[in-house]
mmCIF file of C-alpha atoms in Angstrom:
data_model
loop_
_atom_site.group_PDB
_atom_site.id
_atom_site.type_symbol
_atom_site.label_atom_id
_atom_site.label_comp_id
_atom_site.label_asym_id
_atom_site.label_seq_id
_atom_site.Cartn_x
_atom_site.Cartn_y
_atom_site.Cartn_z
ATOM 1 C CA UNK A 1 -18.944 -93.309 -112.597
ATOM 2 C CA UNK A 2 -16.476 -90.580 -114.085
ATOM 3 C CA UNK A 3 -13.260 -90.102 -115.302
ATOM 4 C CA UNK A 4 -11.126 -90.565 -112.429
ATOM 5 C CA UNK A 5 -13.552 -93.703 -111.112
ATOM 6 C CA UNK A 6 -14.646 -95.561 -114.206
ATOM 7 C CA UNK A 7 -16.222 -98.457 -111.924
ATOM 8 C CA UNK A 8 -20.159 -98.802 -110.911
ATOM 9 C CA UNK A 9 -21.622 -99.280 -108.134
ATOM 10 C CA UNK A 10 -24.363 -102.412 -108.369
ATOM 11 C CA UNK A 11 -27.550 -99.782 -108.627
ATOM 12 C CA UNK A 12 -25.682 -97.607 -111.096
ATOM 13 C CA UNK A 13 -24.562 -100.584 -113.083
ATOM 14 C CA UNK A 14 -28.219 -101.918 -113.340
ATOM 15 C CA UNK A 15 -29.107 -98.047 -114.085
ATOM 16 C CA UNK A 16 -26.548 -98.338 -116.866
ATOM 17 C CA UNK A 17 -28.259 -101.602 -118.350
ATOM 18 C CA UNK A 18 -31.813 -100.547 -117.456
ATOM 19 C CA UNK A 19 -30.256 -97.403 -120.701
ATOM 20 C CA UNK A 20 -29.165 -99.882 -122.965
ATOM 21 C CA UNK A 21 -32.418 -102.353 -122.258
ATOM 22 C CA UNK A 22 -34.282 -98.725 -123.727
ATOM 23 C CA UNK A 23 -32.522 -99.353 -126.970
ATOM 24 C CA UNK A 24 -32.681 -103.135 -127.294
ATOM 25 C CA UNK A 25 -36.368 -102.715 -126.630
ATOM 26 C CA UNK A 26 -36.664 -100.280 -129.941
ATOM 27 C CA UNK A 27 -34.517 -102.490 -131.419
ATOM 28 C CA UNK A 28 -37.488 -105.443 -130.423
ATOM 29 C CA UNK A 29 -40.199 -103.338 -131.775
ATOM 30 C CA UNK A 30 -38.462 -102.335 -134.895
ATOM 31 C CA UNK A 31 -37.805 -105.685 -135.856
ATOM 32 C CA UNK A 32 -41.212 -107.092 -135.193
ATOM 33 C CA UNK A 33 -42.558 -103.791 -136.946
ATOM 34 C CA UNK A 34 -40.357 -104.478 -140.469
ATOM 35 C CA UNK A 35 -40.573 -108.493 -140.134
ATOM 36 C CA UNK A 36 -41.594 -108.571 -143.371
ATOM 37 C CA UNK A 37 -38.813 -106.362 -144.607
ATOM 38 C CA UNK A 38 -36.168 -108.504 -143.172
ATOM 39 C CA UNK A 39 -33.622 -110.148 -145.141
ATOM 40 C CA UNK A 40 -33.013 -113.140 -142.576
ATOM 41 C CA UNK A 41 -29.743 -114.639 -144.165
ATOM 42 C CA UNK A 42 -28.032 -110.950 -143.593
ATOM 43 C CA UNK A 43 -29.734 -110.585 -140.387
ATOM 44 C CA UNK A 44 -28.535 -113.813 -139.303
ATOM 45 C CA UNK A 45 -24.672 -113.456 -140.292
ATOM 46 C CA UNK A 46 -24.355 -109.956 -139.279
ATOM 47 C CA UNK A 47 -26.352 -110.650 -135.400
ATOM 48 C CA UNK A 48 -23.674 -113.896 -135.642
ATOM 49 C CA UNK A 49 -20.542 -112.269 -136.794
ATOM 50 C CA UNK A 50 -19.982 -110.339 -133.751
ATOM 51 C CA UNK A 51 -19.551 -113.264 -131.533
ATOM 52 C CA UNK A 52 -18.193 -115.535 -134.190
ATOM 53 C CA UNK A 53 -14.940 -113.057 -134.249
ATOM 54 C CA UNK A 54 -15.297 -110.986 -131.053
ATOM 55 C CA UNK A 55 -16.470 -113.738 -128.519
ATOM 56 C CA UNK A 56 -16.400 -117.404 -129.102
ATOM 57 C CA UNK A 57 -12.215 -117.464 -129.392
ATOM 58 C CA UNK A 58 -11.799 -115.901 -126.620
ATOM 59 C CA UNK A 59 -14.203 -118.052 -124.758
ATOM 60 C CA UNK A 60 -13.034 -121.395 -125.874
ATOM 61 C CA UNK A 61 -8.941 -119.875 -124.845
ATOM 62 C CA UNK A 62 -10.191 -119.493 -121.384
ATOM 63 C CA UNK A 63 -11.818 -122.961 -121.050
ATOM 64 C CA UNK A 64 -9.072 -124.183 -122.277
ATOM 65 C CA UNK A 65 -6.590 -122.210 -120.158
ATOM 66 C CA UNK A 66 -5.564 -124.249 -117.363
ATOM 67 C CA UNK A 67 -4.745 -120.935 -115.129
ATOM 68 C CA UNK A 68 -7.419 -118.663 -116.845
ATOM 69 C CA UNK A 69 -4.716 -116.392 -118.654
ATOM 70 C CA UNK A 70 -5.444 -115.990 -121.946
ATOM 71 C CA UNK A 71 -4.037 -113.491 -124.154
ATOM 72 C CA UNK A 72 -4.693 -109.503 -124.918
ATOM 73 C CA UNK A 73 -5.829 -110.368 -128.213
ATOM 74 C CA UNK A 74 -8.862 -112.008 -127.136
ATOM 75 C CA UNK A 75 -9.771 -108.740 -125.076
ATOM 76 C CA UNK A 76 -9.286 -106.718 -127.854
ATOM 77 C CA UNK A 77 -11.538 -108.532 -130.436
ATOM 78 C CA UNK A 78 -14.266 -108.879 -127.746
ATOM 79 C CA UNK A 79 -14.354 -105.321 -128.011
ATOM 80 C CA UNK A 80 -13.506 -103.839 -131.289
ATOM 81 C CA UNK A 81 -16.142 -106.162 -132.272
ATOM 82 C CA UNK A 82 -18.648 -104.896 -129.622
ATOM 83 C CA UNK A 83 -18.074 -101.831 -129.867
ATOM 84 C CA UNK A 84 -20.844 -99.006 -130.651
ATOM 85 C CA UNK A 85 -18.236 -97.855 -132.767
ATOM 86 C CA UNK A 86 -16.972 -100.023 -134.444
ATOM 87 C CA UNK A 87 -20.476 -101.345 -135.192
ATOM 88 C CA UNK A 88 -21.468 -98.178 -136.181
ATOM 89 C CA UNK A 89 -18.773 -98.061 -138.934
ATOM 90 C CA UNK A 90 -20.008 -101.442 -140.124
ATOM 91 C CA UNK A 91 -23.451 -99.883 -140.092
ATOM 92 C CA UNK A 92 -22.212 -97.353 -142.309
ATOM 93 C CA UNK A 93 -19.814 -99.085 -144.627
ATOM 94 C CA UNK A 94 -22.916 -101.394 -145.428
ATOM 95 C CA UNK A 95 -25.061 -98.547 -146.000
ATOM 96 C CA UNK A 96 -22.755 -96.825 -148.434
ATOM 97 C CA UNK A 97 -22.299 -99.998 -150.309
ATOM 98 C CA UNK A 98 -25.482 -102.197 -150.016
ATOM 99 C CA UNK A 99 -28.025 -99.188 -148.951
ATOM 100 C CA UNK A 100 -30.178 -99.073 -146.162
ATOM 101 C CA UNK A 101 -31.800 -102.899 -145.126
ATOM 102 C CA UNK A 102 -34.067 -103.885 -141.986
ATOM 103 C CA UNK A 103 -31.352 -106.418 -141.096
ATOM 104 C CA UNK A 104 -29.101 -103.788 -140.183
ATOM 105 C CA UNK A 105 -30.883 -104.096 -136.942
ATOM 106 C CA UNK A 106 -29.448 -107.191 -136.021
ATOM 107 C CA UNK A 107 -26.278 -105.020 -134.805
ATOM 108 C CA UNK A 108 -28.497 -103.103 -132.259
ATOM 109 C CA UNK A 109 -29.822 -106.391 -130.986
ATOM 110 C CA UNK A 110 -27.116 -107.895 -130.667
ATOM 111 C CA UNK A 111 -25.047 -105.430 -128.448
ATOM 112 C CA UNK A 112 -27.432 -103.732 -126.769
ATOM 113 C CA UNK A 113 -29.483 -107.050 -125.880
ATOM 114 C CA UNK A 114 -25.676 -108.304 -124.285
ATOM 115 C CA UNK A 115 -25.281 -104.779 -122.358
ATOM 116 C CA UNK A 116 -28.795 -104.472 -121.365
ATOM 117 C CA UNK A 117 -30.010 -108.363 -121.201
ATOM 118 C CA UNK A 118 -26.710 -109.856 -119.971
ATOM 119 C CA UNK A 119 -24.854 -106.621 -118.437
ATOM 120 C CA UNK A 120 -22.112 -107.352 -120.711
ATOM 121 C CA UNK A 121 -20.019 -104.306 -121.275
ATOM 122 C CA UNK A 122 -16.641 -104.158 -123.339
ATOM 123 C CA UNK A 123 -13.947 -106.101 -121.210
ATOM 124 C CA UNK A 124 -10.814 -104.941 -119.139
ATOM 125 C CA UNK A 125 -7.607 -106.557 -119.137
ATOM 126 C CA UNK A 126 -7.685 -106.366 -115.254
ATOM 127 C CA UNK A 127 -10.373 -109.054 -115.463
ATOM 128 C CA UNK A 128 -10.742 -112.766 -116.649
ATOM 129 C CA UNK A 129 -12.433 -113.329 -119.923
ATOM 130 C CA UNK A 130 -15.451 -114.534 -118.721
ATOM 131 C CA UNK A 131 -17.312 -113.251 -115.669
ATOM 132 C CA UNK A 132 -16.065 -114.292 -112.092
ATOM 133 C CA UNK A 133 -16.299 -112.451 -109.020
ATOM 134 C CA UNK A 134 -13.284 -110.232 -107.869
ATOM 135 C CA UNK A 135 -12.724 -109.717 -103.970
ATOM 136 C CA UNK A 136 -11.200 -105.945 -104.923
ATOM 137 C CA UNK A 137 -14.592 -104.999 -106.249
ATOM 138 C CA UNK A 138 -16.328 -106.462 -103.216
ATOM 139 C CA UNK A 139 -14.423 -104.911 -100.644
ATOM 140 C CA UNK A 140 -14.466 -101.801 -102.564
ATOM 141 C CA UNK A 141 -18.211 -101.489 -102.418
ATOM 142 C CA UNK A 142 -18.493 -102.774 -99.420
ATOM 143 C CA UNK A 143 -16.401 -99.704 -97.763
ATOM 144 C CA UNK A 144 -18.509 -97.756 -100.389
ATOM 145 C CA UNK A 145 -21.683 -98.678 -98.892
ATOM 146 C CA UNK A 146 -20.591 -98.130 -95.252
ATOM 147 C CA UNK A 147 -19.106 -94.369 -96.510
ATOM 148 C CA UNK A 148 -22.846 -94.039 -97.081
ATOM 149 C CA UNK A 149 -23.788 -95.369 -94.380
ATOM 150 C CA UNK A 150 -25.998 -93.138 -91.725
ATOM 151 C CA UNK A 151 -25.449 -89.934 -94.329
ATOM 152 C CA UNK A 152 -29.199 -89.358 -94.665
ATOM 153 C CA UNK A 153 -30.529 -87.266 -97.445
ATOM 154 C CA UNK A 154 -26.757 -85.930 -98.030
ATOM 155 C CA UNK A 155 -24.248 -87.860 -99.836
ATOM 156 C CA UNK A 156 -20.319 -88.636 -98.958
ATOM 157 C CA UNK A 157 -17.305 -85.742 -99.697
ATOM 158 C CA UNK A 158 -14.530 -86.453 -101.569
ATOM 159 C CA UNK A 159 -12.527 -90.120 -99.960
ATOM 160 C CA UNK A 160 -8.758 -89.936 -100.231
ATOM 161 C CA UNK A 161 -6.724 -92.686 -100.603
ATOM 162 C CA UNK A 162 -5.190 -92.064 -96.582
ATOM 163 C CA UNK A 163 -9.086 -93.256 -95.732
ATOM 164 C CA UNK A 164 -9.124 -96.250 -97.655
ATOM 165 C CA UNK A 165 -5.282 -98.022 -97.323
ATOM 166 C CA UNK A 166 -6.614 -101.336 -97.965
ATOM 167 C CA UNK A 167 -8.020 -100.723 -101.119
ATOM 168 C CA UNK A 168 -5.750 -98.243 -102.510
ATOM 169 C CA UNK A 169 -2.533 -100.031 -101.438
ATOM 170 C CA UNK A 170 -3.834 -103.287 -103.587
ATOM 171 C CA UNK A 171 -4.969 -101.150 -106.157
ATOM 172 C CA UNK A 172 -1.616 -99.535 -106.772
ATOM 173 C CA UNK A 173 -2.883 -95.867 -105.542
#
């Protein structure tokens, strides 16, 4: 939400994805667009190499995980290879070697169809691999909502941690 609150609250996280849903849409109509123009083997490998490196180790680690630790590792190929960045460098390495190719746009389908579709974003250590719900964030939007609560038209001032000692003790503030 900023720099000193990098969480979401469930209407701005579907505001977030509703942005990236913009993009995988263009993504959609380019594609259909240029079908011809598609190279499908390159399209193919370079919409599959993203989850081939970035996702399917770490998934398969945290089945396998008997406590659902897994290591770092995992975390950080999920997202170097998910990364707007880092796909963006691909983008351009291949375009500086190969040239410029419709199936470039299986990079924009693929990670803006998992932010947008799927609301996957790039993943904290704080968190298990794959999705599962986390009290913290409940009880922190819970006191969230209730802050907002009765306010009207206006919105809250600034919380401080003295407000909230649940939350902040367990969080470490």
């Amino acid at each position: 939400m900023d720099q000193k609150n990098p969480f979401e609250t469930p209407n701005t996280f579907r505001l977030h994805r509703a942005e990236y849903l913009v993009g995988f849409a263009l993504s959609i109509v380019l594609i259909i667009v240029h079908f011809g123009e598609i190279r499908w083997i390159p399209f193919i490998a370079l919409f599959a190499y993203i989850d081939l490196i970035g996702y399917i180790p770490g998934a398969i680690a945290f089945r396998r995980s008997t406590d659902g630790r897994i290591s770092k590792v995992y975390y950080v190929l999920y997202n170097s290879m998910h990364s707007l960045v880092t796909q963006g460098a691909v983008v351009g390495l291949w375009l500086w070697l190969a040239g410029p190719e419709w199936a470039l746009l299986a990079i924009p389908f693929h990670v803006l169809g998992d932010r947008g579709l799927f609301g996957n974003f790039l993943k904290p250590f704080g968190l298990p691999f794959e999705p599962v719900a986390d009290p913290l964030y409940d009880r922190i939007t819970a006191q969230m909502r209730a802050r907002t609560a009765g306010a009207g038209s206006r919105v809250p001032g600034p919380a401080v941690a003295e407000h909230t000692p649940g939350v902040a003790q367990e969080a470490g503030l």
